[in-house]
Short mmCIF file of C-alpha atoms in Angstrom, two decimals:
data_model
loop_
_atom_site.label_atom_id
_atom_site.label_comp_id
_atom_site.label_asym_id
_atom_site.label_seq_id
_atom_site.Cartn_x
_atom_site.Cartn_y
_atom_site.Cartn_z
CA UNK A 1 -209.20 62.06 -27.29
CA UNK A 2 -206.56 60.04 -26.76
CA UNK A 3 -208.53 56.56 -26.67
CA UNK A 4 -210.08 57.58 -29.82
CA UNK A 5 -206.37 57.79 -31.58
CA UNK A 6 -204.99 54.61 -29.86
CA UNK A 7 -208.19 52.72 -31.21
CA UNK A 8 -207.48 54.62 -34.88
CA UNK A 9 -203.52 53.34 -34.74
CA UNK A 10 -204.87 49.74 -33.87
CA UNK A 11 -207.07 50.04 -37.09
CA UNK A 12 -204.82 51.20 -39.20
CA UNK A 13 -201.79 48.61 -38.19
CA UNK A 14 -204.80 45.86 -38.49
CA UNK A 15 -205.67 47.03 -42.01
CA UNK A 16 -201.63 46.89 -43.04
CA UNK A 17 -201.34 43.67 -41.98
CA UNK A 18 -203.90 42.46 -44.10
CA UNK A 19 -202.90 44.60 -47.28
CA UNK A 20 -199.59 42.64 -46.61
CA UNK A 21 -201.21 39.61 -46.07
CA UNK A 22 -202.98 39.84 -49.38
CA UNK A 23 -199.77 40.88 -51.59
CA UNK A 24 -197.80 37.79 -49.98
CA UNK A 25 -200.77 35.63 -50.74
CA UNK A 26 -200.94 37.15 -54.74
CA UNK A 27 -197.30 36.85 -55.09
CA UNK A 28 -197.44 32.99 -54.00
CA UNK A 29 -200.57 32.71 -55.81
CA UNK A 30 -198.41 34.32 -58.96
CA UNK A 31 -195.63 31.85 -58.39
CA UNK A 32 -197.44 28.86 -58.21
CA UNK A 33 -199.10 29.61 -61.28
CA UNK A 34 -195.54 29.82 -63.28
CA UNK A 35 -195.47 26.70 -61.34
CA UNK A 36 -197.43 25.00 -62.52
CA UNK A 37 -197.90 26.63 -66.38
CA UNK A 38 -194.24 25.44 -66.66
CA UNK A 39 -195.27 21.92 -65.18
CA UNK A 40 -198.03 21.83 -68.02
CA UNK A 41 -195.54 22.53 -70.58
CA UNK A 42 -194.03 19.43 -72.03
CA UNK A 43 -190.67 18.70 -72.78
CA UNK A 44 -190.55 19.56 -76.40
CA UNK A 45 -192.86 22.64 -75.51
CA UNK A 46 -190.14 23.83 -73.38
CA UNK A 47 -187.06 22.91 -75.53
CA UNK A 48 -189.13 25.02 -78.43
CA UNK A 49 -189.30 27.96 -76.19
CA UNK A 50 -186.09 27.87 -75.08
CA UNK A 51 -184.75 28.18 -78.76
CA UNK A 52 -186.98 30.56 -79.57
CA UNK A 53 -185.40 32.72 -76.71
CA UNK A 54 -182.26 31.78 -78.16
CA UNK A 55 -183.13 33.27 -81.88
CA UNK A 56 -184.63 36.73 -80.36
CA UNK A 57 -181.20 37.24 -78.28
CA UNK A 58 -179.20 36.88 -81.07
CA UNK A 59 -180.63 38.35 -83.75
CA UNK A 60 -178.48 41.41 -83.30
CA UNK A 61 -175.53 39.10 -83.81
CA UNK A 62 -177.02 37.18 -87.05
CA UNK A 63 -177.66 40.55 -88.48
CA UNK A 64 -174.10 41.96 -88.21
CA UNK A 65 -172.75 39.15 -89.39
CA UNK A 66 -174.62 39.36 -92.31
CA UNK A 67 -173.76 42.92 -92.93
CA UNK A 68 -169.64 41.79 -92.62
CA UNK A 69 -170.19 38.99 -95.18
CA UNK A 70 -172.30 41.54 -97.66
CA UNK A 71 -169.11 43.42 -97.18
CA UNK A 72 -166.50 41.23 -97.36
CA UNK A 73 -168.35 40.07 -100.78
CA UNK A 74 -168.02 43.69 -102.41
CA UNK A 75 -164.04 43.82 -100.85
CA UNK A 76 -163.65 40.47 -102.96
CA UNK A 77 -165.46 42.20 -106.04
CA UNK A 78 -163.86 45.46 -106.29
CA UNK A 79 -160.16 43.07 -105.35
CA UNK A 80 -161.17 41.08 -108.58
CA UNK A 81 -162.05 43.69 -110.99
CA UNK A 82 -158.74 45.66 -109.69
CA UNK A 83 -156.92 42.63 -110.75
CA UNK A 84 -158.77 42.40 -114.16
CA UNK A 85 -158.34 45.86 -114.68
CA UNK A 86 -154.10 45.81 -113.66
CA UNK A 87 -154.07 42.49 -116.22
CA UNK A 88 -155.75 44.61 -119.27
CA UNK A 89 -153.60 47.47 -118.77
CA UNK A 90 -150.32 45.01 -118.35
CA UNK A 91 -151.51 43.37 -121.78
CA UNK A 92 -151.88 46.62 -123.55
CA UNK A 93 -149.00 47.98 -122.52
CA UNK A 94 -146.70 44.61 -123.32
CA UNK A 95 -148.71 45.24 -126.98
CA UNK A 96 -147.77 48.85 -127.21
CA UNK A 97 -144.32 47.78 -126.58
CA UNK A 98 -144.59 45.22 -128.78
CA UNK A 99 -145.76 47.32 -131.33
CA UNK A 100 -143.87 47.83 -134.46
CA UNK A 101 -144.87 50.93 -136.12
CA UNK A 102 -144.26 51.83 -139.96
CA UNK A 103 -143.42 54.73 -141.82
CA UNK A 104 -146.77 54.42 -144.16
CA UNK A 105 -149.52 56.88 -143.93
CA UNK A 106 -153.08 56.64 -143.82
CA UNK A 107 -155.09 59.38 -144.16
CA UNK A 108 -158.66 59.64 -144.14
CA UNK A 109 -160.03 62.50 -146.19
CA UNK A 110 -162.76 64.26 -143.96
CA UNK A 111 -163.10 67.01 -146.58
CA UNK A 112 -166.94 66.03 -147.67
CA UNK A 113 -168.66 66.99 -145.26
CA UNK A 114 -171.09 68.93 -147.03
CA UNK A 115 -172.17 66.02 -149.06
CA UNK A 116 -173.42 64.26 -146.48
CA UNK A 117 -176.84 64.05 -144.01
CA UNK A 118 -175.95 64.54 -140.68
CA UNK A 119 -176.82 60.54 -139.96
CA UNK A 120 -174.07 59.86 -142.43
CA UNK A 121 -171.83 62.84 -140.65
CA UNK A 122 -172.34 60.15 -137.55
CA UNK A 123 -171.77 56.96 -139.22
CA UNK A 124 -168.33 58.66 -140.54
CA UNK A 125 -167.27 59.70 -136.63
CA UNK A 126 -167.57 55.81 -135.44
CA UNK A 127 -165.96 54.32 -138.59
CA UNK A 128 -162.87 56.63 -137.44
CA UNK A 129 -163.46 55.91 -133.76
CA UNK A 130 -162.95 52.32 -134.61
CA UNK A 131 -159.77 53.03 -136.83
CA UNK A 132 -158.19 55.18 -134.14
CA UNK A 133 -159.28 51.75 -131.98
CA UNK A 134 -157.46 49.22 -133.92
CA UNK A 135 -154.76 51.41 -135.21
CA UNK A 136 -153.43 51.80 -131.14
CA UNK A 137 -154.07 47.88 -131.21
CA UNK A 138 -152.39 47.00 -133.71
CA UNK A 139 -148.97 44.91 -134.12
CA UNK A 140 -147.94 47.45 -136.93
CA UNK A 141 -149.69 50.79 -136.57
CA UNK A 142 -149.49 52.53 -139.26
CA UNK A 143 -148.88 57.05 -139.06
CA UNK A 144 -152.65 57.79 -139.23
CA UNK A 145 -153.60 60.98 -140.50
CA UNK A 146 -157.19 62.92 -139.95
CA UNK A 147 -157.55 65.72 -142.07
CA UNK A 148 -159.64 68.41 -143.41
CA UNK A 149 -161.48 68.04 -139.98
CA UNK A 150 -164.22 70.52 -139.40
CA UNK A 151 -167.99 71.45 -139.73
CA UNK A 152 -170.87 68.13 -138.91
CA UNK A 153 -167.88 66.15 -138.51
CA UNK A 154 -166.39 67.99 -135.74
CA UNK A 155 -169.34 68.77 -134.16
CA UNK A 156 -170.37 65.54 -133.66
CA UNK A 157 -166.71 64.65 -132.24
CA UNK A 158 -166.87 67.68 -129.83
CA UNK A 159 -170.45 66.65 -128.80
CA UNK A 160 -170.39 62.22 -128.82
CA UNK A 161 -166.64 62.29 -127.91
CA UNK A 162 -165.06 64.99 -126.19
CA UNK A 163 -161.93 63.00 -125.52
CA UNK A 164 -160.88 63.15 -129.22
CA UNK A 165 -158.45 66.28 -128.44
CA UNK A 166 -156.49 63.75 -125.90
CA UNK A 167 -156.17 60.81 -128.96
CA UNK A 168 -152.65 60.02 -129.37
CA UNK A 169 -150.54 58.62 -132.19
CA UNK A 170 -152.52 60.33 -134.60
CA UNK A 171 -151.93 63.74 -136.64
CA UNK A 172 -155.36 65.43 -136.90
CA UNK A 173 -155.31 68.48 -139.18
CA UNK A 174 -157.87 71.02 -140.14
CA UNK A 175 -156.50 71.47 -143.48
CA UNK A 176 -156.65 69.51 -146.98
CA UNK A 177 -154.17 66.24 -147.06
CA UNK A 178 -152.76 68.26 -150.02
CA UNK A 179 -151.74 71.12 -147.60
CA UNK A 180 -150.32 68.79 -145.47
CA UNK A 181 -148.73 66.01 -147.42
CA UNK A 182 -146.16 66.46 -150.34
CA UNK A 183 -148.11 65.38 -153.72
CA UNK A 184 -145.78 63.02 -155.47
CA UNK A 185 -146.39 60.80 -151.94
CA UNK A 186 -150.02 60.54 -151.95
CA UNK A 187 -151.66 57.08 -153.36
CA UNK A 188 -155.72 57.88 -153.12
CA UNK A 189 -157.92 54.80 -152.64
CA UNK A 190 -161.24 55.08 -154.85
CA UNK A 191 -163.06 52.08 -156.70
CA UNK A 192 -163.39 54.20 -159.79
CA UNK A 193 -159.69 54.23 -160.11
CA UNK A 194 -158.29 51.85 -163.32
CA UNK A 195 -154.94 50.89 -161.13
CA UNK A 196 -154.92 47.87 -158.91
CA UNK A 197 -152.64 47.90 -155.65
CA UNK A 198 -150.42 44.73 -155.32
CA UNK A 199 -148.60 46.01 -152.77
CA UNK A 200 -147.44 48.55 -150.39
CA UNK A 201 -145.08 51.42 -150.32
CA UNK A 202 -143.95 51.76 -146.85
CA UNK A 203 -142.80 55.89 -148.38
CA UNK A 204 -146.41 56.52 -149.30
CA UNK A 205 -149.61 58.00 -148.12
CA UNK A 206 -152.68 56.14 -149.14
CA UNK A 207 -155.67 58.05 -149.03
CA UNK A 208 -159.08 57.02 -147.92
CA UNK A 209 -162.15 58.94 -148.42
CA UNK A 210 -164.57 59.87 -145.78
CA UNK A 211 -167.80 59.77 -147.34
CA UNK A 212 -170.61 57.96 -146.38
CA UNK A 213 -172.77 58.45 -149.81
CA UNK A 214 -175.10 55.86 -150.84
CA UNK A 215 -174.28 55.71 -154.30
CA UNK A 216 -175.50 59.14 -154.24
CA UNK A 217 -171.67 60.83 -155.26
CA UNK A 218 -170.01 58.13 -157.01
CA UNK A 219 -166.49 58.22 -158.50
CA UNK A 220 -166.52 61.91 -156.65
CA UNK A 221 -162.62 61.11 -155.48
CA UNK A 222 -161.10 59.81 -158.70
CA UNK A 223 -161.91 62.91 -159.95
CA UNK A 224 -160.48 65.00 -157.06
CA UNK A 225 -157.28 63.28 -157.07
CA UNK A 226 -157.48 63.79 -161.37
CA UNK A 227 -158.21 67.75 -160.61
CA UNK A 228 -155.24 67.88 -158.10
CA UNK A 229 -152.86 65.58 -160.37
CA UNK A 230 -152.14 62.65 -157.25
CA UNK A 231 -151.91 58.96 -157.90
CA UNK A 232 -154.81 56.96 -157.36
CA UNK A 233 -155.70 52.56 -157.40
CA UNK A 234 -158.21 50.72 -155.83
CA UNK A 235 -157.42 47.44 -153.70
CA UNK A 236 -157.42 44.23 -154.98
CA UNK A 237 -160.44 42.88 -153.56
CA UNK A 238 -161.34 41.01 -157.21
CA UNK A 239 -158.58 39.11 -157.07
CA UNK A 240 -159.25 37.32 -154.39
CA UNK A 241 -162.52 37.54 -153.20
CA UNK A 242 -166.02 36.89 -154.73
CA UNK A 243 -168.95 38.26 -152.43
CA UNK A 244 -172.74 37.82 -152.87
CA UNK A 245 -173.30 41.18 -151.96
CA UNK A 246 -172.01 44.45 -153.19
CA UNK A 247 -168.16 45.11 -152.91
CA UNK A 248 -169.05 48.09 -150.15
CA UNK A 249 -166.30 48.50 -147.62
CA UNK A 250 -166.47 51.50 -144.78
CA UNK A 251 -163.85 53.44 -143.83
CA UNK A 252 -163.12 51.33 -141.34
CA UNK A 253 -162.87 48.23 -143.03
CA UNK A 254 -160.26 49.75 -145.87
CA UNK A 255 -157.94 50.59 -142.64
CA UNK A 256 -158.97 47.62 -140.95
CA UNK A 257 -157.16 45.50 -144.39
CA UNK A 258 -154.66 48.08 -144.93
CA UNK A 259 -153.31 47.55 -141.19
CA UNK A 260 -153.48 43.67 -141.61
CA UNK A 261 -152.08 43.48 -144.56
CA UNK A 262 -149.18 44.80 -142.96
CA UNK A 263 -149.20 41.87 -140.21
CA UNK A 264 -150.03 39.03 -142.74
CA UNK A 265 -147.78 40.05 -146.16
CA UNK A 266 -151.05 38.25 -147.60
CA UNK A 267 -154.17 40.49 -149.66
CA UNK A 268 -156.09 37.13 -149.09
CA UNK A 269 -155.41 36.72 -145.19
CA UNK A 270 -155.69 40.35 -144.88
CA UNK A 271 -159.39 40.68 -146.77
CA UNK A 272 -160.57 37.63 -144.86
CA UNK A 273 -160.18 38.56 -141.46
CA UNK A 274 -161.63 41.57 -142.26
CA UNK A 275 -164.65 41.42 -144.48
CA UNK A 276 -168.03 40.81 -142.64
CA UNK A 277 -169.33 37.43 -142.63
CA UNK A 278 -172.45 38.06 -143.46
CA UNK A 279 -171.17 39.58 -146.86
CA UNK A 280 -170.50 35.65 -147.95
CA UNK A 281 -166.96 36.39 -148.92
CA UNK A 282 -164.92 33.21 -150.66
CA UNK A 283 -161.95 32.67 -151.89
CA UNK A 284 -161.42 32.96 -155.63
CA UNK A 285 -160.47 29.19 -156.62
CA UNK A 286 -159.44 30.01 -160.65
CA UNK A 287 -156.53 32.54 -159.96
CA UNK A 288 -156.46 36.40 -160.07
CA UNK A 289 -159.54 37.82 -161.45
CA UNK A 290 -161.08 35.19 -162.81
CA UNK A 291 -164.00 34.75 -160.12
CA UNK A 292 -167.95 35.32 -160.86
CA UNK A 293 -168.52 38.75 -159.09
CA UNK A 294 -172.42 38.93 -159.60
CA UNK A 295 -174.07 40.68 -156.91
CA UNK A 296 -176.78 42.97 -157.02
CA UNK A 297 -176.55 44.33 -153.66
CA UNK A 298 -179.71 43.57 -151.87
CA UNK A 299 -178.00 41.90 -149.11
CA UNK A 300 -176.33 45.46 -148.12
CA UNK A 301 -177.32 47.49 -145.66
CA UNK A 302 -176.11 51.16 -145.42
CA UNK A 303 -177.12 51.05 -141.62
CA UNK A 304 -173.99 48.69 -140.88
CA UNK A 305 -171.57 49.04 -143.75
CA UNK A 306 -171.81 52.12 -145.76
CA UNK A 307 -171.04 53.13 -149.11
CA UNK A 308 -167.78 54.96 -149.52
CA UNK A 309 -165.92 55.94 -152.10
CA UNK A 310 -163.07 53.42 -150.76
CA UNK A 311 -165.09 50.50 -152.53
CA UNK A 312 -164.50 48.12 -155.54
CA UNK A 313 -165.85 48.61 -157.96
CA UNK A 314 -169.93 47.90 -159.13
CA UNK A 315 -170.46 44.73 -160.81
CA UNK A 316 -171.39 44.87 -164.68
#
């Protein structure tokens, strides 16, 4: 028994020796073929692998350096527009100061609202939205009065422009002008009317109407302002201007002259950096009145500039 396990230890030592044997003979085997694969790589084979190595190690790093540059990009963008932003707000503010407001009124006259399509209703709300806009811009704003608010009208301000409520320098009143304003100080602006402005009473209220009609209700505020016994005159657009359109100006457009007017001293300067271009608009070269007023209006568009009852009058 004991031979047999001596001759079973010999065995088993032989047969380690030559799994060892065999391992030390793969791994040189293993070497020498890096060996030599690395010997059959050329120079430039080897240079290209090396930098390849190179670009997969730092790939991390490329990639976060990326990311801080993305970043430092939208630091620079949101600095910038901070920047803008604090300039606007300086340059308004030096304008507000600036400012020099005046003791006229301007009212617009929301009270015909039932006259109108609720399209119209809308057109009205941005034609204010744009006086409100340039009256807070301007270098003499004037005491701008909203009145008679209510029904489409305010509905569409609660619904396209909740911030209304929060509009400052501005008196908006839910009843008539007449309720509000003392009679003998009211000037209403209407085409229809015979009178002709030449200038401006700093003590009055001029009165424009909010209607956005078509033609459909014309010389409807003349005979308000007749019914309640207040002044009326239209502006004097024929004196100076000749147009090859229709003498249609929105609500907007009235203030819009009205407020530079007060800048310029000057009906001319004040209609012609007003009027739109595309309304053709020159000068009148023979003196007051005397220009060829021919239009028949095709060129108009109610879309864009509609027809209020603060226009000049038809041509003939």
């Amino acid at each position: 028994m004991d031979d047999d396990e001596s001759v079973q230890t010999d065995d088993n030592k032989l047969l380690n020796n030559h799994n060892i044997h065999n391992k030390n003979t793969a791994d040189d085997n293993k070497e020498d073929g890096e060996a030599t694969e690395k010997q059959a790589l050329s120079k430039r084979q080897r240079k290209k692998l090396l930098k390849q190595q190179k670009w997969e190690e730092e790939r991390d790093m490329r990639k976060q350096k990326r990311k801080d540059r993305k970043q430092q990009r939208r630091q620079q963008r949101q600095n910038n527009q901070q920047d803008d932003e604090g300039e606007h707000r300086g340059a308004r503010k030096r304008l507000r100061r600036e400012a020099t407001p005046t003791s006229l009124r301007l009212v617009v006259d929301c009270s015909f609202d039932d006259l109108m399509l609720t399209k119209d209703v809308h057109k009205l709300h941005k034609q204010i939205q744009r006086c409100y806009a340039e009256n807070r811009r301007a270098s003499h704003p004037v005491q701008f009065y909203l009145t008679s608010l209510g029904g489409q009208l305010k509905q569409s301000m609660d619904e396209k422009d909740k911030g209304w409520i929060n509009w400052k320098d501005i008196s908006i009143k839910f009843e008539h002008y007449s309720e509000v304003l003392s009679k003998e100080d009211v000037v209403y602006l209407t085409s229809d009317s015979p009178n002709v402005l030449t200038e401006l009473d700093p003590k009055k209220a001029y009165v424009i109407g909010g209607l956005v009609d078509h033609n459909h209700h014309k010389g409807i505020t003349l005979e308000r302002a007749q019914d309640l016994g207040i002044c009326h005159a239209q502006l004097p657009l024929d004196s100076f201007v000749q147009m090859n359109s229709r003498k249609v100006l929105a609500v907007n457009h009235v203030f819009e002259i009205i407020l530079a007017y007060m800048e310029k001293g000057s009906w001319q300067d004040a209609f012609f950096s007003v009027l739109p271009q595309r309304k053709g608009a020159k000068a009148v070269a023979t003196g007051p009145g005397d220009g060829d007023q021919d239009g028949d209006g095709q060129e108009d568009q109610p879309e864009e500039h509609s027809d209020l009852e603060a226009r000049q009058p038809s041509d003939k």
